[in-house]
mmCIF file of C-alpha atoms in Angstrom:
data_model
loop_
_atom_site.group_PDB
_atom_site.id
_atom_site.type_symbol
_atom_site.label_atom_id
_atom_site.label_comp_id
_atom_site.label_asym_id
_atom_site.label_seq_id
_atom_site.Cartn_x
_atom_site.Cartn_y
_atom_site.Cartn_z
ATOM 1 C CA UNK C 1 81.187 2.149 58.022
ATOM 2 C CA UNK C 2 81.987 -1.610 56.477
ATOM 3 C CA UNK C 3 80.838 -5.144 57.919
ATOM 4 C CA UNK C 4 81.267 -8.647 56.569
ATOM 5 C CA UNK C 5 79.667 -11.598 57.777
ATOM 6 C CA UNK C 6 80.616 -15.149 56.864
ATOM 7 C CA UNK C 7 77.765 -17.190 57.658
ATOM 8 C CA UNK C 8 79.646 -20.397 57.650
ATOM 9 C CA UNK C 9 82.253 -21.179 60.462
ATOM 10 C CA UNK C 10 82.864 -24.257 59.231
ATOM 11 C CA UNK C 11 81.552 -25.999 55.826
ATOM 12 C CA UNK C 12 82.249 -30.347 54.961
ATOM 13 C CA UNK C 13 81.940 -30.784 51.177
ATOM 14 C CA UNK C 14 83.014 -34.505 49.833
ATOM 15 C CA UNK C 15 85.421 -34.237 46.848
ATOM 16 C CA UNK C 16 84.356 -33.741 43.724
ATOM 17 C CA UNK C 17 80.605 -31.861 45.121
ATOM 18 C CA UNK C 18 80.369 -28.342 44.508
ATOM 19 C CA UNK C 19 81.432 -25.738 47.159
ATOM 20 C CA UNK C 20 79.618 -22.450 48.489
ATOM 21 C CA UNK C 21 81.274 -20.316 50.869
ATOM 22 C CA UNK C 22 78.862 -17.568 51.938
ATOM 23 C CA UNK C 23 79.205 -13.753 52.140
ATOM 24 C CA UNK C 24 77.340 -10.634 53.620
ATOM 25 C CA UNK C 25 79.080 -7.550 53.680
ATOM 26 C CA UNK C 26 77.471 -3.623 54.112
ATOM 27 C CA UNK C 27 79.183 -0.718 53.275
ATOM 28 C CA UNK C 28 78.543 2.666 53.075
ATOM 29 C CA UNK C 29 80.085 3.502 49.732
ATOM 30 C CA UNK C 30 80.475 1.384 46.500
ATOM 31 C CA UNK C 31 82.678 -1.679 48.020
ATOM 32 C CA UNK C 32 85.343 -3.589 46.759
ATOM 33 C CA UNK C 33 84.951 -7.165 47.482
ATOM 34 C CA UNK C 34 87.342 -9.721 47.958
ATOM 35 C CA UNK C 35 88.184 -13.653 48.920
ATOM 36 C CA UNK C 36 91.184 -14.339 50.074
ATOM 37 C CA UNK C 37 92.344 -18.143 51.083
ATOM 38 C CA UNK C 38 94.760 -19.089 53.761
ATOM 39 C CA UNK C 39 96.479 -22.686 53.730
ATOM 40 C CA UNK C 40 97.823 -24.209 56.984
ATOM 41 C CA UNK C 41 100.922 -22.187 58.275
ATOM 42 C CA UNK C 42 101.028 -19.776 55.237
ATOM 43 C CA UNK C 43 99.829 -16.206 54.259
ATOM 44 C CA UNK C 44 96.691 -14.985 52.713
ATOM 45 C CA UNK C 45 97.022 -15.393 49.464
ATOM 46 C CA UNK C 46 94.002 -13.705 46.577
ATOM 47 C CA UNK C 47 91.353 -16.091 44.827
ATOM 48 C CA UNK C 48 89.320 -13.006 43.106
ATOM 49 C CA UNK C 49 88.285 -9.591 43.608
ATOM 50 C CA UNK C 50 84.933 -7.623 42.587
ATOM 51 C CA UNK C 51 85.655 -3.693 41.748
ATOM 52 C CA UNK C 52 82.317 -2.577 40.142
ATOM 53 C CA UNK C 53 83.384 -4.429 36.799
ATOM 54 C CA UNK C 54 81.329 -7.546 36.089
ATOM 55 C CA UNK C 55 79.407 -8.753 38.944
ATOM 56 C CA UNK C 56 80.290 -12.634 38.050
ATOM 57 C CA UNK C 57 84.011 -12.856 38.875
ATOM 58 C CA UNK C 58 86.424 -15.806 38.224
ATOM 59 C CA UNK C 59 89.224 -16.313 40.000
ATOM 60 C CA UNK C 60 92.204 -19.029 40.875
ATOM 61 C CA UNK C 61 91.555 -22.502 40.662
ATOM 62 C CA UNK C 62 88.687 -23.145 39.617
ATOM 63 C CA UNK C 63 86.542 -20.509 42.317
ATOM 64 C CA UNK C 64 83.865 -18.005 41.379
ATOM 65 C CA UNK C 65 82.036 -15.129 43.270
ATOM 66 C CA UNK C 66 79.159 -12.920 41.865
ATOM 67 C CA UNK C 67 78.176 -9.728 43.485
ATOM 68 C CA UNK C 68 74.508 -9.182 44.286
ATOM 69 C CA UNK C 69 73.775 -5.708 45.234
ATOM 70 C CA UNK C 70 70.523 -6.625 46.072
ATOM 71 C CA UNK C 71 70.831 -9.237 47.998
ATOM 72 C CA UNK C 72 74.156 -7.579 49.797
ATOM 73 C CA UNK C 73 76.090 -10.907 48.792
ATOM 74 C CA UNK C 74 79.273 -12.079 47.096
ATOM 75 C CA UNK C 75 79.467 -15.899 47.751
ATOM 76 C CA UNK C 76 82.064 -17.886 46.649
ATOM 77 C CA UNK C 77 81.937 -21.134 44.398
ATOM 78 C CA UNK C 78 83.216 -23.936 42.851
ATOM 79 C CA UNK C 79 81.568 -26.502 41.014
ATOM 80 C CA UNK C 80 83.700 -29.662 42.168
ATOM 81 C CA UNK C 81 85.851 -29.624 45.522
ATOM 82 C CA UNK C 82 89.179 -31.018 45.471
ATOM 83 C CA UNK C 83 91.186 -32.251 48.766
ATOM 84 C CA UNK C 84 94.111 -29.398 47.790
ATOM 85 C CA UNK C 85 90.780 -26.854 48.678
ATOM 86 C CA UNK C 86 91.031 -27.142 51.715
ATOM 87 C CA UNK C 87 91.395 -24.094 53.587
ATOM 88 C CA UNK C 88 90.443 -21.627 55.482
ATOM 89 C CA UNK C 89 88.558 -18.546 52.925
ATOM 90 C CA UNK C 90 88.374 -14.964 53.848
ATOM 91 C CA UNK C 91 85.572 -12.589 52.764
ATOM 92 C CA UNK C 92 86.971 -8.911 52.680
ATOM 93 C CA UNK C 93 85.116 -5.655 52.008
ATOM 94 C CA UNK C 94 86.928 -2.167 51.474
ATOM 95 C CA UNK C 95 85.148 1.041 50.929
ATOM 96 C CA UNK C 96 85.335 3.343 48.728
ATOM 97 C CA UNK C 97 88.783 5.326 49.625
ATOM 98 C CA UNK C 98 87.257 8.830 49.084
ATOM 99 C CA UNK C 99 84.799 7.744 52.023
ATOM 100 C CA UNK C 100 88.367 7.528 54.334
ATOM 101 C CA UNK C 101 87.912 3.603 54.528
ATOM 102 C CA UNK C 102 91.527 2.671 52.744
ATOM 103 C CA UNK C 103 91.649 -0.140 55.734
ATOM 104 C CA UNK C 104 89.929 -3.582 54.311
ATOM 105 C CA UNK C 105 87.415 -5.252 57.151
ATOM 106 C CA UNK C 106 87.848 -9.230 57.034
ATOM 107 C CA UNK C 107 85.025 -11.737 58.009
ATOM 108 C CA UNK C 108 86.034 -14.116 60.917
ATOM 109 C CA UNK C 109 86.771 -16.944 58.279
ATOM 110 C CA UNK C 110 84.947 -20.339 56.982
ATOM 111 C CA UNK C 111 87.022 -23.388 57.281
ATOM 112 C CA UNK C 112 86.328 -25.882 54.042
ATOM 113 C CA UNK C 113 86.338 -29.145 54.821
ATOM 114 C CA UNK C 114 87.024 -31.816 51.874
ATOM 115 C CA UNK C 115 86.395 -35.366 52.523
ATOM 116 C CA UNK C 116 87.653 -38.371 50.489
ATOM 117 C CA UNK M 1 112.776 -12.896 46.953
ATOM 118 C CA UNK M 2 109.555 -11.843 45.177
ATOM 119 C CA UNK M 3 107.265 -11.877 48.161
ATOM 120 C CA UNK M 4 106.204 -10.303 51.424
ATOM 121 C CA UNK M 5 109.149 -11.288 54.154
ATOM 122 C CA UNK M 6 108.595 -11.834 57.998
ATOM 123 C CA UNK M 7 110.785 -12.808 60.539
ATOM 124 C CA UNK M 8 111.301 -14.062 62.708
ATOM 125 C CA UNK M 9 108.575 -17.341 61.913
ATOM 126 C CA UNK M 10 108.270 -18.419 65.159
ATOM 127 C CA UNK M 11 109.066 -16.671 68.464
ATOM 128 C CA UNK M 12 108.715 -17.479 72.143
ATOM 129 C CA UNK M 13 108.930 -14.938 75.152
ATOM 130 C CA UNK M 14 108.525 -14.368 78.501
ATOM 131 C CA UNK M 15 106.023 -12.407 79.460
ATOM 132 C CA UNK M 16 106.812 -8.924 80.269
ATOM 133 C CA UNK M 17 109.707 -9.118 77.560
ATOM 134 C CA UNK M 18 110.091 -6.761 74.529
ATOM 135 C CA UNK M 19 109.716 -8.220 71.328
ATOM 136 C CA UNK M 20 110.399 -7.044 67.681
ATOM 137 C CA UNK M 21 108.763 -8.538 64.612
ATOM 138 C CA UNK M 22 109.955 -7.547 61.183
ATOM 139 C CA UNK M 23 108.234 -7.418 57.750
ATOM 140 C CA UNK M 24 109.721 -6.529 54.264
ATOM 141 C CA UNK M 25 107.361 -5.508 51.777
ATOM 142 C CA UNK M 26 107.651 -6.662 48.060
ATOM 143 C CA UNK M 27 110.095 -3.792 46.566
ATOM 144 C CA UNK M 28 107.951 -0.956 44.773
ATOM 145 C CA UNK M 29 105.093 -1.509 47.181
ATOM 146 C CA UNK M 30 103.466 1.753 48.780
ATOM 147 C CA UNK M 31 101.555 0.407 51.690
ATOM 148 C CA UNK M 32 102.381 -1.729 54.316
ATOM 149 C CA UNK M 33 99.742 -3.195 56.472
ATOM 150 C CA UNK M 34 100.131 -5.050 59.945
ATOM 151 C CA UNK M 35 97.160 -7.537 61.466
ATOM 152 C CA UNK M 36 96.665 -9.564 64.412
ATOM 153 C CA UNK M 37 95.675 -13.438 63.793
ATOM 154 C CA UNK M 38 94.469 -15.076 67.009
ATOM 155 C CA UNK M 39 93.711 -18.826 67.288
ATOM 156 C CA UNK M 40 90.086 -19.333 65.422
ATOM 157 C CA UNK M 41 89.521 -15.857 64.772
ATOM 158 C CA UNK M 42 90.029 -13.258 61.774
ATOM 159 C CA UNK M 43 92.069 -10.555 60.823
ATOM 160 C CA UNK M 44 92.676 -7.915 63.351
ATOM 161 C CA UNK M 45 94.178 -4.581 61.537
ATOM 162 C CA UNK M 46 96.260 -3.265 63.500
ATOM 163 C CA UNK M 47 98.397 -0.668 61.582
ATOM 164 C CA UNK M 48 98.525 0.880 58.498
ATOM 165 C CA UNK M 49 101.487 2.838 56.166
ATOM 166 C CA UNK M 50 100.788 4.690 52.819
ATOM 167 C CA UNK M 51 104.063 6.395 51.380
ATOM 168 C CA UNK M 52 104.807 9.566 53.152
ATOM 169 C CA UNK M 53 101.483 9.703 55.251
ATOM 170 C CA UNK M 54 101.298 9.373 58.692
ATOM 171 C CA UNK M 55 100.543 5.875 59.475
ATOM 172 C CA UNK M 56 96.974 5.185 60.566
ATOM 173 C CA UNK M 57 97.799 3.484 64.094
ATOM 174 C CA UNK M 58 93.904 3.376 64.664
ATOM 175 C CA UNK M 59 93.892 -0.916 65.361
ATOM 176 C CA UNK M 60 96.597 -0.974 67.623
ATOM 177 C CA UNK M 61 95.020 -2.133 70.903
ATOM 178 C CA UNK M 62 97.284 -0.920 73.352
ATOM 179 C CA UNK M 63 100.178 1.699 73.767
ATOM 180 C CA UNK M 64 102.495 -1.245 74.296
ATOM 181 C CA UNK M 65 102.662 -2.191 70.519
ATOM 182 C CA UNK M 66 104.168 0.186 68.200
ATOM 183 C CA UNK M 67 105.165 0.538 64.317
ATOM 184 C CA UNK M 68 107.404 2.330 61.880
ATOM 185 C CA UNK M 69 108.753 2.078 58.845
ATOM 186 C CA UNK M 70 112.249 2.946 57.758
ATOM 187 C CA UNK M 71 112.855 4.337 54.239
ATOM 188 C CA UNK M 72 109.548 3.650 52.858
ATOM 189 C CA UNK M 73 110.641 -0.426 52.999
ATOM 190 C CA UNK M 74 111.329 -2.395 55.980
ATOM 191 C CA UNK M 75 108.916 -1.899 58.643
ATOM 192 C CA UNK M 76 109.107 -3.581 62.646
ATOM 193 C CA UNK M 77 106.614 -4.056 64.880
ATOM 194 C CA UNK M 78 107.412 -3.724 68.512
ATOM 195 C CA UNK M 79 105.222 -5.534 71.246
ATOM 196 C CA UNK M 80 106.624 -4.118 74.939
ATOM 197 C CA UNK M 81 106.135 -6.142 78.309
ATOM 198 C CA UNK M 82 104.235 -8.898 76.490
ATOM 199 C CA UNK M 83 101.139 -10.503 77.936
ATOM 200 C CA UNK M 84 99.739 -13.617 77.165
ATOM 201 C CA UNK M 85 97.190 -12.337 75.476
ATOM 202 C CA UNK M 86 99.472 -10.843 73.176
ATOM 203 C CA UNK M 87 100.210 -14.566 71.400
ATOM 204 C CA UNK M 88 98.814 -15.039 68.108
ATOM 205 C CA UNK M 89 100.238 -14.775 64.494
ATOM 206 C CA UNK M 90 101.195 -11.639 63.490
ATOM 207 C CA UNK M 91 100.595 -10.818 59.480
ATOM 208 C CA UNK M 92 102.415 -8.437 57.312
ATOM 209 C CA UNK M 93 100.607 -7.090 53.819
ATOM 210 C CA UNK M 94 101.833 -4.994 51.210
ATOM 211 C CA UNK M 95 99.956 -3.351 48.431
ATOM 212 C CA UNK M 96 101.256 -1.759 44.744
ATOM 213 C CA UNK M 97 100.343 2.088 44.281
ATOM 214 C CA UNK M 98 98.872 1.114 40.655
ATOM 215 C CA UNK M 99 95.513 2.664 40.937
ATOM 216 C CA UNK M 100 93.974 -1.155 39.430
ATOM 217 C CA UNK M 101 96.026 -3.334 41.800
ATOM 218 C CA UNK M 102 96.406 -1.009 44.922
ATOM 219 C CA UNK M 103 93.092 -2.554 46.812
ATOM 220 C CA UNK M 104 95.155 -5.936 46.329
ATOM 221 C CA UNK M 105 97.168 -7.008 49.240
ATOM 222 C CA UNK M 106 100.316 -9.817 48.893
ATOM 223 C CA UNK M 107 100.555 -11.141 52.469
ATOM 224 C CA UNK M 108 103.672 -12.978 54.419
ATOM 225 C CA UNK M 109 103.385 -16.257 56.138
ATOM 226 C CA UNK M 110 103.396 -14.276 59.337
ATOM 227 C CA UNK M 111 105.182 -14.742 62.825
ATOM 228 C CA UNK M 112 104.280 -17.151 65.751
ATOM 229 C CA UNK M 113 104.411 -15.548 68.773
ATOM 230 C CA UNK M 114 103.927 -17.068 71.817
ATOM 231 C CA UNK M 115 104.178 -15.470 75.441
ATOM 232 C CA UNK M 116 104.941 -17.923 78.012
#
């Protein structure tokens, strides 16, 4: 079984102030992680991924997302918020496929916010 | 075109009419996944096509809705006797069968559906 919690329905950054977008997930196998970002009126479309490969991972514009094992994490960052961030972000955890869990589990979302 | 394709982008119905949604997957791409997107809420899976393999149907929430896919490509989703509840954006992914990139999934801009 997979779960992912965003802990954040909503987060207000100004622009130009870093971002964090925050992540739980539990799975029973070794997890692929994901963060996927969804603009008004269009698609998902991928900002990084996490496949057991280096646990800091960078992604498009600007984001990053390290995996903590430990702490069951993979947040997502960016060191200075611009107004085209905002967004709604989706955390996504997948299972390993030889556990049967080929179908990705999505967290309910986290709105960013970016003021002027 | 290059990406995932749904149509129609916006539909309206009466409730207790039939309705057919359509997504094409990018050409070359194995799996086809459908989800549910209700108003402040995540990703619902609803359906899911690999190849050849019988489709795992296990999100759909009712008998009323209904998938295939034709040729390996084009796949429709079919709502019957809509209910209100049933209104919400419908998303389309599709993933490549590389063994690095098949976890990834390239989403359409979804349909609108609204029961009145």
């Amino acid at each position: 079984a997979q779960s992912v919690t965003q802990l954040d329905s909503h987060v207000s950054v100004s622009e130009g102030t870093p971002v964090l977008l925050r992540c739980n997930y539990s799975s029973s196998y070794s997890p692929s992680l994901f963060w996927y970002v969804q603009h008004p009126n269009k698609g998902l479309q991928l900002l990084l991924k996490y496949t057991s490969a280096a646990t800091l991972v960078k992604g498009i514009n600007g984001f990053e997302a390290e995996f903590k094992k430990s702490e069951t994490s993979f947040h997502l960052t960016k060191p200075s918020a611009h107004m085209s961030d905002a967004a709604e972000y989706f955390c996504v955890v997948r299972g390993d496929p030889w556990g049967g869990s080929y179908i990705p589990t999505f967290g309910r979302g986290t709105s960013l916010i970016v003021h002027p | 075109g290059a990406g995932v394709s749904q149509s129609p982008s916006n539909k309206v119905t009466e409730k207790g009419k039939d309705v057919e949604l359509r997504c094409d997957p990018i050409s070359g791409h194995t799996a086809l996944y459908w989800y549910r997107q209700s108003l402040g809420q995540g990703l619902e899976f609803l359906i899911y096509f690999q190849g050849n393999s019988a489709p795992d149907k296990s999100g759909l929430p009712s008998d009323r809705f209904s998938a295939e896919r034709t040729g390996g490509s084009v796949s429709t989703l079919t709502i019957q006797r809509t209910q209100q509840e049933d209104s919400a954006v419908y998303l389309c992914a599709s993933s490549p069968p590389s063994a690095l990139a098949k976890n990834i999934q390239y989403f359409g801009a979804g349909t609108r559906l609204s029961v009145l």
